[in-house]
């Protein structure tokens, strides 16, 4: 959710002019190694719940309690989608298998799906993300997968910090996106901290 909020703000403040933004397709890896020859499935992070939360975060009239409620709902949806993807109930590997079975000139109805503008936009991963936590990987990362995107590797297993490795092409405002990541994390933390205390009152 930090990455979604940061990207939404980056588009407004550093990337795209106001009114031309669209939610960025986000790939997050889920392991499917429980299955024979299983490797990964894509967790599609963008959802209606995420969209509603981001809208509330942009709305100056939205209360902290409303923003928190919508964040919790978006997070629960993300957790459910991640669990489904790990149980081979995602969609992208199935669609990949179907696409590999369909040859050009055969199965025209199926080809219509893969040529649909919405489908084409949905597979443009402007945010390629994943998380691991291991004593063997102190810093890790990968490159962006589209020219106008970011690679976002993160670690959440520390007690005192979150760790992000952000990659992009040189023409992208990488520094601006990093700043938005830091601001988004702090703003989300504030939603779960009592204003009169530094002690968190709830955790995701």
Tab-separated table of C-alpha atoms in Angstrom, residues 40-162:
chain	number	residue	atom	x	y	z
A	40	UNK	CA	5.557	-17.608	-9.200
A	41	UNK	CA	2.165	-16.075	-9.865
A	42	UNK	CA	1.353	-12.394	-10.161
A	43	UNK	CA	-0.491	-10.654	-7.360
A	44	UNK	CA	-2.478	-7.871	-9.003
A	45	UNK	CA	-2.242	-5.165	-6.368
A	46	UNK	CA	-4.539	-2.608	-7.998
A	47	UNK	CA	-8.138	-3.110	-6.856
A	48	UNK	CA	-11.320	-1.122	-6.303
A	49	UNK	CA	-10.487	-1.083	-2.608
A	50	UNK	CA	-7.072	0.455	-3.311
A	51	UNK	CA	-8.638	3.017	-5.630
A	52	UNK	CA	-11.147	4.079	-2.959
A	53	UNK	CA	-8.410	4.426	-0.361
A	54	UNK	CA	-6.187	6.505	-2.624
A	55	UNK	CA	-9.119	8.785	-3.413
A	56	UNK	CA	-9.650	9.302	0.323
A	57	UNK	CA	-5.958	10.092	0.825
A	58	UNK	CA	-6.216	12.775	-1.861
A	59	UNK	CA	-9.411	14.235	-0.367
A	60	UNK	CA	-8.586	16.923	2.186
A	61	UNK	CA	-12.083	16.568	3.635
A	62	UNK	CA	-11.589	12.881	4.348
A	63	UNK	CA	-11.047	12.097	8.036
A	64	UNK	CA	-8.151	10.061	9.367
A	65	UNK	CA	-10.595	7.424	10.576
A	66	UNK	CA	-12.102	7.089	7.093
A	67	UNK	CA	-8.664	6.855	5.527
A	68	UNK	CA	-7.677	4.216	8.053
A	69	UNK	CA	-10.873	2.216	7.465
A	70	UNK	CA	-10.325	2.204	3.713
A	71	UNK	CA	-6.651	1.316	4.117
A	72	UNK	CA	-7.555	-1.694	6.248
A	73	UNK	CA	-10.113	-2.788	3.641
A	74	UNK	CA	-7.562	-2.400	0.819
A	75	UNK	CA	-4.968	-4.331	2.803
A	76	UNK	CA	-7.350	-7.182	3.564
A	77	UNK	CA	-8.203	-7.419	-0.140
A	78	UNK	CA	-4.504	-7.489	-0.995
A	79	UNK	CA	-3.807	-10.237	1.547
A	80	UNK	CA	-6.678	-12.335	0.143
A	81	UNK	CA	-5.417	-11.838	-3.428
A	82	UNK	CA	-1.887	-12.768	-2.344
A	83	UNK	CA	-3.150	-15.950	-0.677
A	84	UNK	CA	-5.167	-16.856	-3.774
A	85	UNK	CA	-2.180	-16.272	-6.053
A	86	UNK	CA	0.011	-18.488	-3.882
A	87	UNK	CA	-2.648	-21.207	-4.084
A	88	UNK	CA	-2.573	-21.092	-7.921
A	89	UNK	CA	-5.835	-19.128	-7.991
A	90	UNK	CA	-4.359	-16.111	-9.752
A	91	UNK	CA	-5.052	-15.328	-13.405
A	92	UNK	CA	-1.794	-14.437	-15.118
A	93	UNK	CA	-0.153	-17.847	-15.377
A	94	UNK	CA	-3.431	-19.326	-16.607
A	95	UNK	CA	-3.704	-16.596	-19.235
A	96	UNK	CA	-0.102	-17.201	-20.225
A	97	UNK	CA	-0.825	-20.887	-20.711
A	98	UNK	CA	-3.895	-20.085	-22.802
A	99	UNK	CA	-1.941	-17.618	-24.910
A	100	UNK	CA	0.753	-20.205	-25.575
A	101	UNK	CA	-1.890	-22.719	-26.703
A	102	UNK	CA	-3.599	-20.327	-29.096
A	103	UNK	CA	-1.840	-19.856	-32.403
A	104	UNK	CA	-2.374	-16.854	-34.651
A	105	UNK	CA	-5.181	-17.627	-37.077
A	106	UNK	CA	-6.678	-20.229	-34.742
A	107	UNK	CA	-9.054	-19.547	-31.898
A	108	UNK	CA	-10.035	-16.034	-32.981
A	109	UNK	CA	-12.321	-15.491	-30.010
A	110	UNK	CA	-9.475	-16.131	-27.605
A	111	UNK	CA	-7.198	-13.822	-29.572
A	112	UNK	CA	-9.777	-11.041	-29.175
A	113	UNK	CA	-9.145	-11.163	-25.428
A	114	UNK	CA	-5.389	-10.759	-25.782
A	115	UNK	CA	-5.791	-7.857	-28.205
A	116	UNK	CA	-8.332	-6.046	-26.041
A	117	UNK	CA	-7.054	-2.559	-25.049
A	118	UNK	CA	-7.974	-3.126	-21.391
A	119	UNK	CA	-6.052	-6.399	-21.318
A	120	UNK	CA	-3.075	-4.736	-22.993
A	121	UNK	CA	-3.082	-1.949	-20.403
A	122	UNK	CA	-3.505	-4.379	-17.520
A	123	UNK	CA	-0.283	-6.197	-18.367
A	124	UNK	CA	1.845	-3.056	-18.523
A	125	UNK	CA	3.659	-3.354	-15.206
A	126	UNK	CA	4.737	0.200	-14.361
A	127	UNK	CA	5.489	-1.079	-10.855
A	128	UNK	CA	7.373	-4.374	-10.609
A	129	UNK	CA	7.533	-5.275	-6.929
A	130	UNK	CA	8.378	-8.103	-4.579
A	131	UNK	CA	9.508	-8.645	-1.003
A	132	UNK	CA	11.883	-11.075	0.630
A	133	UNK	CA	13.498	-11.135	4.033
A	134	UNK	CA	16.631	-13.178	4.488
A	135	UNK	CA	19.910	-12.774	6.325
A	136	UNK	CA	21.559	-13.696	3.040
A	137	UNK	CA	20.143	-10.686	1.148
A	138	UNK	CA	20.985	-7.384	2.790
A	139	UNK	CA	20.330	-5.436	-0.421
A	140	UNK	CA	18.690	-6.772	-3.552
A	141	UNK	CA	16.723	-5.498	-6.518
A	142	UNK	CA	16.048	-5.641	-10.246
A	143	UNK	CA	15.419	-3.265	-13.094
A	144	UNK	CA	12.146	-1.765	-14.227
A	145	UNK	CA	10.215	-3.856	-16.784
A	146	UNK	CA	8.804	-0.951	-18.851
A	147	UNK	CA	10.619	2.257	-19.845
A	148	UNK	CA	8.356	4.510	-17.768
A	149	UNK	CA	8.199	2.251	-14.715
A	150	UNK	CA	10.000	1.419	-11.495
A	151	UNK	CA	11.446	-1.733	-10.004
A	152	UNK	CA	10.611	-1.842	-6.286
A	153	UNK	CA	12.257	-4.418	-4.036
A	154	UNK	CA	11.397	-4.105	-0.360
A	155	UNK	CA	12.002	-5.760	2.999
A	156	UNK	CA	9.630	-5.528	5.966
A	157	UNK	CA	11.230	-7.919	8.454
A	158	UNK	CA	13.224	-5.347	10.400
A	159	UNK	CA	12.039	-4.001	13.763
A	160	UNK	CA	13.289	-0.477	13.171
A	161	UNK	CA	12.893	0.261	9.474
A	162	UNK	CA	11.473	-0.545	6.076
